[in-house]
N, CA, C and O atoms as a printed pandas DataFrame, in Angstrom:
     atom_number atom_name residue_name chain_id  residue_number  x_coord  y_coord  z_coord
0              1         N          MET        A               1  175.389   -0.540  -28.701
1              2        CA          MET        A               1  174.374    0.523  -29.009
2              3         C          MET        A               1  174.533    1.168  -29.971
3              4         O          MET        A               1  175.582    1.325  -30.596
4              5         N          GLN        A               2  173.148    1.751  -30.250
5              6        CA          GLN        A               2  173.595    2.170  -31.878
6              7         C          GLN        A               2  173.375    3.446  -31.736
7              8         O          GLN        A               2  172.536    3.940  -30.984
8              9         N          ASN        A               3  174.134    4.034  -32.466
9             10        CA          ASN        A               3  174.205    6.150  -32.397
10            11         C          ASN        A               3  173.433    6.133  -33.567
11            12         O          ASN        A               3  173.512    5.204  -34.372
12            13         N          ARG        A               4  172.626    7.184  -33.730
13            14        CA          ARG        A               4  171.836    7.914  -34.815
14            15         C          ARG        A               4  172.126    9.443  -34.427
15            16         O          ARG        A               4  172.035   10.129  -33.410
16            17         N          GLN        A               5  172.615    9.667  -36.073
17            18        CA          GLN        A               5  173.186   10.843  -35.863
18            19         C          GLN        A               5  171.655   11.966  -36.406
19            20         O          GLN        A               5  171.013   11.414  -37.300
20            21         N          GLY        A               6  171.303   12.822  -36.142
21            22        CA          GLY        A               6  169.997   13.730  -36.445
22            23         C          GLY        A               6  170.987   15.364  -36.619
23            24         O          GLY        A               6  172.170   15.662  -36.455
24            25         N          ALA        A               7  169.961   15.983  -36.958
25            26        CA          ALA        A               7  170.203   17.291  -37.335
26            27         C          ALA        A               7  170.743   18.003  -36.008
27            28         O          ALA        A               7  171.929   18.331  -35.965
28            29         N          GLU        A               8  170.091   18.190  -35.176
29            30        CA          GLU        A               8  170.502   18.589  -33.513
30            31         C          GLU        A               8  171.136   17.648  -32.678
31            32         O          GLU        A               8  171.387   18.210  -31.612
32            33         N          ALA        A               9  171.527   16.423  -32.669
33            34        CA          ALA        A               9  171.687   15.930  -31.822
34            35         C          ALA        A               9  171.941   14.162  -32.313
35            36         O          ALA        A               9  171.540   13.712  -33.386
36            37         N          ILE        A              10  172.819   13.204  -31.072
37            38        CA          ILE        A              10  173.029   12.089  -31.486
38            39         C          ILE        A              10  172.303   11.395  -30.388
39            40         O          ILE        A              10  172.322   11.924  -29.277
40            41         N          VAL        A              11  171.629   10.208  -30.573
41            42        CA          VAL        A              11  170.926    9.656  -29.979
42            43         C          VAL        A              11  171.339    8.200  -29.769
43            44         O          VAL        A              11  171.492    7.339  -30.636
44            45         N          THR        A              12  171.456    8.120  -28.743
45            46        CA          THR        A              12  172.309    6.593  -28.498
46            47         C          THR        A              12  171.466    5.894  -27.379
47            48         O          THR        A              12  171.107    6.468  -26.351
48            49         N          ASN        A              13  171.108    4.192  -27.789
49            50        CA          ASN        A              13  170.299    3.563  -26.679
50            51         C          ASN        A              13  171.168    3.493  -25.931
51            52         O          ASN        A              13  172.357    3.411  -26.237
52            53         N          CYS        A              14  170.510    3.524  -24.350
53            54        CA          CYS        A              14  171.570    2.840  -23.129
54            55         C          CYS        A              14  170.408    2.404  -22.393
55            56         O          CYS        A              14  169.246    2.441  -22.796
56            57         N          VAL        A              15  170.916    1.899  -21.038
57            58        CA          VAL        A              15  169.761    1.493  -19.978
58            59         C          VAL        A              15  170.434    2.656  -18.551
59            60         O          VAL        A              15  171.557    2.650  -18.047
60            61         N          TYR        A              16  169.545    3.320  -18.316
61            62        CA          TYR        A              16  169.398    3.992  -16.954
62            63         C          TYR        A              16  168.753    3.783  -15.882
63            64         O          TYR        A              16  167.537    3.948  -15.778
64            65         N          PHE        A              17  169.589    3.356  -14.882
65            66        CA          PHE        A              17  168.935    2.475  -13.718
66            67         C          PHE        A              17  167.793    1.396  -14.099
67            68         O          PHE        A              17  166.619    1.370  -13.730
68            69         N          ASN        A              18  168.353    0.693  -14.778
69            70        CA          ASN        A              18  167.633   -0.735  -15.213
70            71         C          ASN        A              18  166.366   -0.262  -16.335
71            72         O          ASN        A              18  165.622   -1.014  -16.962
72            73         N          THR        A              19  166.394    0.835  -16.343
73            74        CA          THR        A              19  165.615    1.477  -17.414
74            75         C          THR        A              19  165.965    1.522  -18.955
75            76         O          THR        A              19  166.861    2.333  -19.190
76            77         N          PRO        A              20  165.388    0.726  -20.273
77            78        CA          PRO        A              20  166.012    1.068  -21.594
78            79         C          PRO        A              20  165.588    2.544  -21.637
79            80         O          PRO        A              20  164.516    3.044  -21.295
80            81         N          ALA        A              21  166.654    3.098  -22.123
81            82        CA          ALA        A              21  166.330    4.351  -22.436
82            83         C          ALA        A              21  167.356    5.378  -23.842
83            84         O          ALA        A              21  168.425    4.874  -24.186
84            85         N          VAL        A              22  167.171    5.950  -24.128
85            86        CA          VAL        A              22  167.927    6.677  -25.273
86            87         C          VAL        A              22  168.768    7.673  -24.565
87            88         O          VAL        A              22  168.249    8.077  -23.525
88            89         N          ALA        A              23  169.532    8.005  -24.754
89            90        CA          ALA        A              23  170.405    9.599  -24.372
90            91         C          ALA        A              23  170.739   10.097  -25.812
91            92         O          ALA        A              23  171.278    9.541  -26.769
92            93         N          LYS        A              24  170.213   11.373  -25.619
93            94        CA          LYS        A              24  170.100   12.189  -26.547
94            95         C          LYS        A              24  171.426   13.641  -26.173
95            96         O          LYS        A              24  171.419   14.271  -25.116
96            97         N          ARG        A              25  172.164   13.818  -27.012
97            98        CA          ARG        A              25  172.672   14.798  -26.738
98            99         C          ARG        A              25  173.170   15.108  -28.156
99           100         O          ARG        A              25  173.386   14.457  -29.179
100          101         N          ARG        A              26  173.297   16.970  -27.588
101          102        CA          ARG        A              26  173.529   17.959  -28.627
102          103         C          ARG        A              26  174.821   18.230  -28.766
103          104         O          ARG        A              26  175.515   18.380  -27.760
104          105         N          LEU        A              27  175.259   18.318  -29.815
105          106        CA          LEU        A              27  177.067   18.680  -29.952
106          107         C          LEU        A              27  176.898   19.860  -30.508
107          108         O          LEU        A              27  175.887   20.400  -30.958
108          109         N          PRO        A              28  178.748   20.441  -30.375
109          110        CA          PRO        A              28  178.571   22.038  -30.817
110          111         C          PRO        A              28  178.322   21.831  -32.288
111          112         O          PRO        A              28  178.340   20.666  -32.684
112          113         N          LYS        A              29  178.126   22.660  -33.032
113          114        CA          LYS        A              29  178.609   22.878  -34.477
114          115         C          LYS        A              29  179.636   24.052  -34.671
115          116         O          LYS        A              29  179.549   25.175  -34.175
116          117         N          ARG        A              30  180.670   23.548  -35.526
117          118        CA          ARG        A              30  181.422   24.262  -35.573
118          119         C          ARG        A              30  181.550   25.636  -36.029
119          120         O          ARG        A              30  182.348   26.513  -35.700
120          121         N          TYR        A              31  180.493   25.632  -36.942
121          122        CA          TYR        A              31  180.739   26.642  -37.815
122          123         C          TYR        A              31  179.686   28.024  -37.076
123          124         O          TYR        A              31  179.590   29.175  -37.503
124          125         N          ARG        A              32  179.134   27.529  -36.098
125          126        CA          ARG        A              32  178.729   28.758  -34.719
126          127         C          ARG        A              32  179.499   29.321  -33.911
127          128         O          ARG        A              32  180.365   28.657  -33.343
128          129         N          ALA        A              33  179.361   30.608  -33.692
129          130        CA          ALA        A              33  180.191   30.954  -32.923
130          131         C          ALA        A              33  180.071   30.567  -31.375
131          132         O          ALA        A              33  179.099   30.846  -30.674
132          133         N          HIS        A              34  181.450   29.738  -30.868
133          134        CA          HIS        A              34  181.292   29.206  -29.370
134          135         C          HIS        A              34  180.035   29.820  -28.358
135          136         O          HIS        A              34  179.168   29.051  -27.942
136          137         N          ARG        A              35  180.032   30.835  -28.115
137          138        CA          ARG        A              35  179.046   31.571  -27.147
138          139         C          ARG        A              35  177.754   31.377  -27.629
139          140         O          ARG        A              35  176.822   31.029  -26.904
140          141         N          LEU        A              36  177.653   31.609  -28.931
141          142        CA          LEU        A              36  176.151   31.596  -29.382
142          143         C          LEU        A              36  175.847   30.086  -29.549
143          144         O          LEU        A              36  174.654   29.787  -29.492
144          145         N          ASP        A              37  176.719   29.115  -29.740
145          146        CA          ASP        A              37  176.397   27.699  -29.863
146          147         C          ASP        A              37  176.157   27.252  -28.598
147          148         O          ASP        A              37  175.185   26.506  -28.483
148          149         N          SER        A              38  176.897   27.556  -27.444
149          150        CA          SER        A              38  177.049   26.884  -26.269
150          151         C          SER        A              38  175.344   27.465  -25.799
151          152         O          SER        A              38  174.422   26.763  -25.384
152          153         N          LYS        A              39  175.348   28.530  -25.969
153          154        CA          LYS        A              39  173.560   29.315  -25.371
154          155         C          LYS        A              39  172.303   28.536  -25.910
155          156         O          LYS        A              39  171.387   28.088  -25.220
156          157         N          LEU        A              40  172.445   28.459  -27.347
157          158        CA          LEU        A              40  171.201   28.069  -28.070
158          159         C          LEU        A              40  171.256   26.060  -27.692
159          160         O          LEU        A              40  170.258   25.340  -27.701
160          161         N          ARG        A              41  172.367   25.701  -27.467
161          162        CA          ARG        A              41  172.557   24.229  -26.986
162          163         C          ARG        A              41  171.791   24.058  -25.977
163          164         O          ARG        A              41  170.951   23.170  -25.828
164          165         N          LEU        A              42  172.137   25.117  -25.091
165          166        CA          LEU        A              42  171.841   24.953  -23.640
166          167         C          LEU        A              42  170.067   25.535  -23.551
167          168         O          LEU        A              42  169.312   25.308  -22.606
168          169         N          GLU        A              43  169.826   26.082  -24.433
169          170        CA          GLU        A              43  168.260   26.444  -24.188
170          171         C          GLU        A              43  167.420   25.687  -25.033
171          172         O          GLU        A              43  166.202   25.590  -24.886
172          173         N          ARG        A              44  168.224   25.045  -26.097
173          174        CA          ARG        A              44  166.920   24.135  -26.898
174          175         C          ARG        A              44  167.006   22.459  -25.628
175          176         O          ARG        A              44  165.998   21.770  -25.469
176          177         N          THR        A              45  167.870   22.243  -25.168
177          178        CA          THR        A              45  167.814   21.306  -24.216
178          179         C          THR        A              45  166.815   21.457  -23.230
179          180         O          THR        A              45  165.763   20.833  -23.082
180          181         N          LYS        A              46  167.352   22.468  -22.518
181          182        CA          LYS        A              46  165.948   23.181  -21.278
182          183         C          LYS        A              46  164.550   23.211  -21.920
183          184         O          LYS        A              46  163.558   22.711  -21.390
184          185         N          THR        A              47  164.559   23.825  -23.078
185          186        CA          THR        A              47  163.085   23.834  -23.741
186          187         C          THR        A              47  162.467   22.028  -23.967
187          188         O          THR        A              47  161.300   21.637  -23.936
188          189         N          GLU        A              48  163.479   21.384  -24.143
189          190        CA          GLU        A              48  162.543   20.341  -24.908
190          191         C          GLU        A              48  162.526   19.270  -23.771
191          192         O          GLU        A              48  161.991   18.227  -24.148
192          193         N          ALA        A              49  162.950   19.250  -22.537
193          194        CA          ALA        A              49  162.737   18.892  -21.404
194          195         C          ALA        A              49  161.355   19.399  -20.745
195          196         O          ALA        A              49  160.527   18.791  -20.067
196          197         N          ARG        A              50  161.411   20.806  -21.213
197          198        CA          ARG        A              50  159.996   21.216  -20.285
198          199         C          ARG        A              50  158.829   20.748  -21.494
199          200         O          ARG        A              50  157.610   20.637  -21.362
200          201         N          ILE        A              51  159.437   20.587  -22.356
201          202        CA          ILE        A              51  158.139   20.477  -23.455
202          203         C          ILE        A              51  157.680   18.969  -22.733
203          204         O          ILE        A              51  156.790   18.900  -21.885
204          205         N          MET        A              52  158.499   17.725  -23.259
205          206        CA          MET        A              52  158.409   16.532  -22.998
206          207         C          MET        A              52  158.075   16.177  -21.684
207          208         O          MET        A              52  157.628   15.037  -21.552
208          209         N          HIS        A              53  158.226   17.171  -20.244
209          210        CA          HIS        A              53  157.651   17.055  -19.012
210          211         C          HIS        A              53  155.815   17.308  -19.098
211          212         O          HIS        A              53  154.839   16.657  -18.726
212          213         N          ARG        A              54  156.027   18.610  -19.798
213          214        CA          ARG        A              54  154.246   18.979  -20.178
214          215         C          ARG        A              54  153.535   17.908  -20.879
215          216         O          ARG        A              54  152.406   17.561  -20.531
216          217         N          ALA        A              55  154.095   17.433  -21.750
217          218        CA          ALA        A              55  153.326   16.498  -22.767
218          219         C          ALA        A              55  152.963   15.270  -21.688
219          220         O          ALA        A              55  151.828   15.029  -21.277
220          221         N          LYS        A              56  154.321   14.467  -21.283
221          222        CA          LYS        A              56  153.884   13.616  -20.338
222          223         C          LYS        A              56  152.527   14.239  -19.108
223          224         O          LYS        A              56  151.552   13.586  -18.736
224          225         N          ALA        A              57  152.709   14.946  -18.904
225          226        CA          ALA        A              57  151.919   15.545  -17.876
226          227         C          ALA        A              57  150.208   15.474  -18.025
227          228         O          ALA        A              57  149.368   15.303  -17.142
228          229         N          THR        A              58  150.013   15.701  -19.693
229          230        CA          THR        A              58  148.705   15.820  -19.778
230          231         C          THR        A              58  148.240   14.439  -20.586
231          232         O          THR        A              58  147.194   14.197  -21.187
232          233         N          GLY        A              59  149.213   13.776  -20.403
233          234        CA          GLY        A              59  148.716   12.079  -20.736
234          235         C          GLY        A              59  149.394   11.881  -22.048
235          236         O          GLY        A              59  149.233   10.755  -22.519
236          237         N          THR        A              60  149.958   12.531  -22.598
237          238        CA          THR        A              60  150.399   12.124  -24.394
238          239         C          THR        A              60  151.335   10.784  -23.957
239          240         O          THR        A              60  151.824   10.408  -22.891
240          241         N          ASN        A              61  151.328   10.326  -25.165
241          242        CA          ASN        A              61  152.308    9.105  -25.215
242          243         C          ASN        A              61  153.804    9.671  -25.563
243          244         O          ASN        A              61  154.047    9.951  -26.737
244          245         N          CYS        A              62  154.611    9.809  -24.759
245          246        CA          CYS        A              62  155.777   10.157  -25.183
246          247         C          CYS        A              62  156.772    9.750  -24.487
247          248         O          CYS        A              62  156.400    9.041  -23.552
248          249         N          PRO        A              63  158.005    9.915  -24.556
249          250        CA          PRO        A              63  159.166    9.568  -23.335
250          251         C          PRO        A              63  159.207   10.204  -22.121
251          252         O          PRO        A              63  158.950   11.406  -22.068
252          253         N          LEU        A              64  159.490    9.583  -21.143
253          254        CA          LEU        A              64  159.664   10.579  -19.893
254          255         C          LEU        A              64  161.084   10.608  -19.947
255          256         O          LEU        A              64  161.952    9.779  -20.220
256          257         N          VAL        A              65  161.060   12.199  -19.496
257          258        CA          VAL        A              65  162.894   12.336  -18.838
258          259         C          VAL        A              65  163.269   12.011  -17.911
259          260         O          VAL        A              65  162.685   12.207  -16.845
260          261         N          LEU        A              66  164.096   11.556  -18.005
261          262        CA          LEU        A              66  164.775   10.431  -16.935
262          263         C          LEU        A              66  166.243   11.559  -16.025
263          264         O          LEU        A              66  166.619   11.643  -14.856
264          265         N          SER        A              67  166.561   12.055  -16.987
265          266        CA          SER        A              67  167.767   13.121  -16.577
266          267         C          SER        A              67  167.930   13.854  -17.812
267          268         O          SER        A              67  167.717   13.492  -18.969
268          269         N          VAL        A              68  168.476   15.292  -17.205
269          270        CA          VAL        A              68  169.070   16.045  -17.804
270          271         C          VAL        A              68  170.406   16.667  -17.196
271          272         O          VAL        A              68  170.706   16.661  -16.002
272          273         N          ASP        A              69  171.263   17.285  -18.399
273          274        CA          ASP        A              69  172.621   17.311  -17.861
274          275         C          ASP        A              69  172.917   18.458  -18.766
275          276         O          ASP        A              69  173.264   18.336  -19.941
276          277         N          LEU        A              70  172.751   19.589  -18.125
277          278        CA          LEU        A              70  172.890   20.598  -19.013
278          279         C          LEU        A              70  174.221   20.940  -19.466
279          280         O          LEU        A              70  174.485   21.339  -20.600
280          281         N          GLU        A              71  175.343   20.701  -18.184
281          282        CA          GLU        A              71  176.830   20.811  -18.976
282          283         C          GLU        A              71  177.143   20.012  -20.416
283          284         O          GLU        A              71  178.040   20.488  -21.112
284          285         N          ARG        A              72  176.474   18.873  -20.869
285          286        CA          ARG        A              72  176.743   18.086  -21.579
286          287         C          ARG        A              72  176.006   18.374  -22.665
287          288         O          ARG        A              72  176.417   18.191  -23.810
288          289         N          CYS        A              73  174.185   19.125  -22.203
289          290        CA          CYS        A              73  173.414   19.312  -23.284
290          291         C          CYS        A              73  173.097   18.066  -23.633
291          292         O          CYS        A              73  173.189   17.674  -24.796
292          293         N          GLU        A              74  172.670   17.287  -22.591
293          294        CA          GLU        A              74  172.186   16.067  -22.863
294          295         C          GLU        A              74  170.817   15.518  -21.888
295          296         O          GLU        A              74  170.735   15.788  -20.689
296          297         N          LEU        A              75  169.810   14.730  -22.619
297          298        CA          LEU        A              75  169.006   14.613  -22.218
298          299         C          LEU        A              75  168.578   13.186  -22.064
299          300         O          LEU        A              75  168.760   12.646  -23.155
300          301         N          ILE        A              76  167.995   12.170  -21.032
301          302        CA          ILE        A              76  168.173   10.726  -21.189
302          303         C          ILE        A              76  166.423   10.410  -20.718
303          304         O          ILE        A              76  166.013   10.779  -19.617
304          305         N          GLU        A              77  165.709    9.840  -21.511
305          306        CA          GLU        A              77  164.702    9.454  -21.726
306          307         C          GLU        A              77  164.127    7.910  -22.030
307          308         O          GLU        A              77  164.843    7.065  -22.567
308          309         N          THR        A              78  163.269    7.746  -21.775
309          310        CA          THR        A              78  162.850    6.103  -21.619
310          311         C          THR        A              78  162.363    5.958  -23.191
311          312         O          THR        A              78  161.626    6.692  -23.849
312          313         N          ARG        A              79  163.184    4.495  -23.619
313          314        CA          ARG        A              79  162.840    4.493  -24.862
314          315         C          ARG        A              79  161.444    3.913  -24.834
315          316         O          ARG        A              79  160.924    3.487  -23.802
316          317         N          LEU        A              80  160.789    3.919  -26.176
317          318        CA          LEU        A              80  159.439    3.938  -26.338
318          319         C          LEU        A              80  159.711    2.647  -27.872
319          320         O          LEU        A              80  160.510    2.767  -28.801
320          321         N          ASN        A              81  159.045    1.890  -27.698
321          322        CA          ASN        A              81  158.661    0.733  -28.697
322          323         C          ASN        A              81  158.302    1.286  -30.008
323          324         O          ASN        A              81  157.756    2.378  -29.846
324          325         N          GLY        A              82  158.388    0.987  -31.127
325          326        CA          GLY        A              82  157.474    0.961  -31.843
326          327         C          GLY        A              82  158.318    1.550  -33.559
327          328         O          GLY        A              82  159.438    1.259  -33.976
328          329         N          ILE        A              83  157.476    2.243  -34.068
329          330        CA          ILE        A              83  158.116    2.423  -35.588
330          331         C          ILE        A              83  158.504    4.381  -35.806
331          332         O          ILE        A              83  157.731    5.338  -35.761
332          333         N          LYS        A              84  159.790    4.329  -36.003
333          334        CA          LYS        A              84  160.178    5.478  -35.813
334          335         C          LYS        A              84  159.602    6.607  -36.742
335          336         O          LYS        A              84  159.458    6.362  -37.940
336          337         N          LEU        A              85  159.353    7.530  -36.355
337          338        CA          LEU        A              85  158.546    8.578  -37.419
338          339         C          LEU        A              85  159.063    8.613  -38.761
339          340         O          LEU        A              85  158.292    8.630  -39.721
340          341         N          VAL        A              86  160.360    8.626  -38.901
341          342        CA          VAL        A              86  160.637    9.073  -40.078
342          343         C          VAL        A              86  160.519    8.109  -40.785
343          344         O          VAL        A              86  160.253    8.353  -41.962
344          345         N          ASP        A              87  160.670    6.601  -40.359
345          346        CA          ASP        A              87  160.009    5.464  -41.460
346          347         C          ASP        A              87  158.980    5.118  -41.540
347          348         O          ASP        A              87  158.674    4.261  -42.370
348          349         N          TYR        A              88  157.863    5.806  -40.490
349          350        CA          TYR        A              88  155.941    5.920  -40.614
350          351         C          TYR        A              88  156.127    6.992  -42.696
351          352         O          TYR        A              88  155.897    6.705  -43.871
352          353         N          LEU        A              89  156.637    8.138  -41.939
353          354        CA          LEU        A              89  156.543    8.781  -42.805
354          355         C          LEU        A              89  156.770    8.268  -44.287
355          356         O          LEU        A              89  155.937    8.295  -45.193
356          357         N          GLU        A              90  158.181    7.752  -44.349
357          358        CA          GLU        A              90  159.077    7.386  -45.719
358          359         C          GLU        A              90  157.600    6.157  -46.242
359          360         O          GLU        A              90  157.198    6.187  -47.405
360          361         N          ASP        A              91  157.113    5.402  -45.438
361          362        CA          ASP        A              91  156.576    4.463  -45.931
362          363         C          ASP        A              91  155.430    5.175  -46.273
363          364         O          ASP        A              91  155.332    5.142  -47.499
364          365         N          GLU        A              92  154.560    5.774  -45.795
365          366        CA          GLU        A              92  153.154    6.100  -46.303
366          367         C          GLU        A              92  153.295    6.913  -47.583
367          368         O          GLU        A              92  152.451    6.806  -48.472
368          369         N          LYS        A              93  154.613    7.932  -47.725
369          370        CA          LYS        A              93  154.923    8.440  -48.978
370          371         C          LYS        A              93  154.952    7.529  -49.978
371          372         O          LYS        A              93  154.495    7.795  -51.090
372          373         N          ASN        A              94  155.533    6.284  -49.657
373          374        CA          ASN        A              94  155.669    5.400  -50.625
374          375         C          ASN        A              94  154.174    4.859  -51.162
375          376         O          ASN        A              94  153.674    4.907  -52.286
376          377         N          GLN        A              95  153.715    4.374  -50.010
377          378        CA          GLN        A              95  152.326    3.770  -50.292
378          379         C          GLN        A              95  151.607    4.771  -51.189
379          380         O          GLN        A              95  150.882    4.371  -52.100
380          381         N          ASN        A              96  151.826    6.260  -50.909
381          382        CA          ASN        A              96  150.986    7.393  -51.574
382          383         C          ASN        A              96  151.545    7.392  -53.293
383          384         O          ASN        A              96  150.855    7.684  -54.270
384          385         N          GLN        A              97  152.735    7.045  -53.287
385          386        CA          GLN        A              97  153.097    7.109  -54.583
386          387         C          GLN        A              97  152.623    6.020  -55.353
387          388         O          GLN        A              97  152.098    6.290  -56.433
388          389         N          ILE        A              98  152.737    4.486  -54.889
389          390        CA          ILE        A              98  152.310    3.283  -55.410
390          391         C          ILE        A              98  150.317    3.717  -55.947
391          392         O          ILE        A              98  149.749    3.487  -57.014
392          393         N          LYS        A              99  149.903    4.232  -54.956
393          394        CA          LYS        A              99  148.476    4.674  -55.076
394          395         C          LYS        A              99  148.243    5.316  -55.890
395          396         O          LYS        A              99  147.046    5.118  -56.100
396          397         N          ASP        A             100  148.859    6.558  -57.074
397          398        CA          ASP        A             100  149.076    7.459  -57.604
398          399         C          ASP        A             100  149.016    6.816  -59.165
399          400         O          ASP        A             100  148.299    7.023  -60.144
400          401         N          LYS        A             101  150.441    5.702  -58.795
401          402        CA          LYS        A             101  150.452    5.768  -60.288
402          403         C          LYS        A             101  149.506    4.225  -60.639
403          404         O          LYS        A             101  149.604    3.794  -61.787
404          405         N          ASN        A             102  148.711    3.526  -59.737
405          406        CA          ASN        A             102  147.667    2.839  -59.927
406          407         C          ASN        A             102  146.474    3.621  -60.388
407          408         O          ASN        A             102  145.687    3.192  -61.231
408          409         N          HIS        A             103  146.357    4.997  -59.692
409          410        CA          HIS        A             103  144.987    5.465  -60.364
410          411         C          HIS        A             103  145.421    6.192  -61.964
411          412         O          HIS        A             103  144.575    6.513  -62.799
412          413         N          GLN        A             104  146.957    6.356  -62.146
413          414        CA          GLN        A             104  147.115    6.765  -63.551
414          415         C          GLN        A             104  146.759    5.724  -64.507
415          416         O          GLN        A             104  146.013    5.934  -65.463
416          417         N          LYS        A             105  147.287    4.627  -64.249
417          418        CA          LYS        A             105  146.901    3.625  -65.155
418          419         C          LYS        A             105  145.691    3.144  -65.879
419          420         O          LYS        A             105  145.465    2.698  -67.004
420          421         N          LYS        A             106  144.678    3.524  -64.310
421          422        CA          LYS        A             106  143.326    3.281  -64.876
422          423         C          LYS        A             106  142.461    4.596  -65.559
423          424         O          LYS        A             106  141.269    4.419  -65.814
424          425         N          ILE        A             107  143.106    5.931  -65.849
425          426        CA          ILE        A             107  142.748    6.719  -66.351
426          427         C          ILE        A             107  143.112    6.526  -67.929
427          428         O          ILE        A             107  142.770    7.377  -68.749
């Protein structure tokens, strides 16, 4: 299993009832007061689950929320195949830099 650390959570590939999935767990932030941190993580987990559910209901191609564990501030979602957004954006940035350099050479 591969862990990826994001700004707000650790994302881990997993299998949930024979379904390829990812577990997204929000970890405590030591620099925040404990009560504030617990409330923020709880509310963000609930909000994300609600938004993902609404997006899926409108037909948006997004993961399906399979499980919500509010005590652990963890979501389990279906795993989508494809390129990660961060990789796509980095590739686009590099392509634009190449285009800019080629354009400057012609001038």
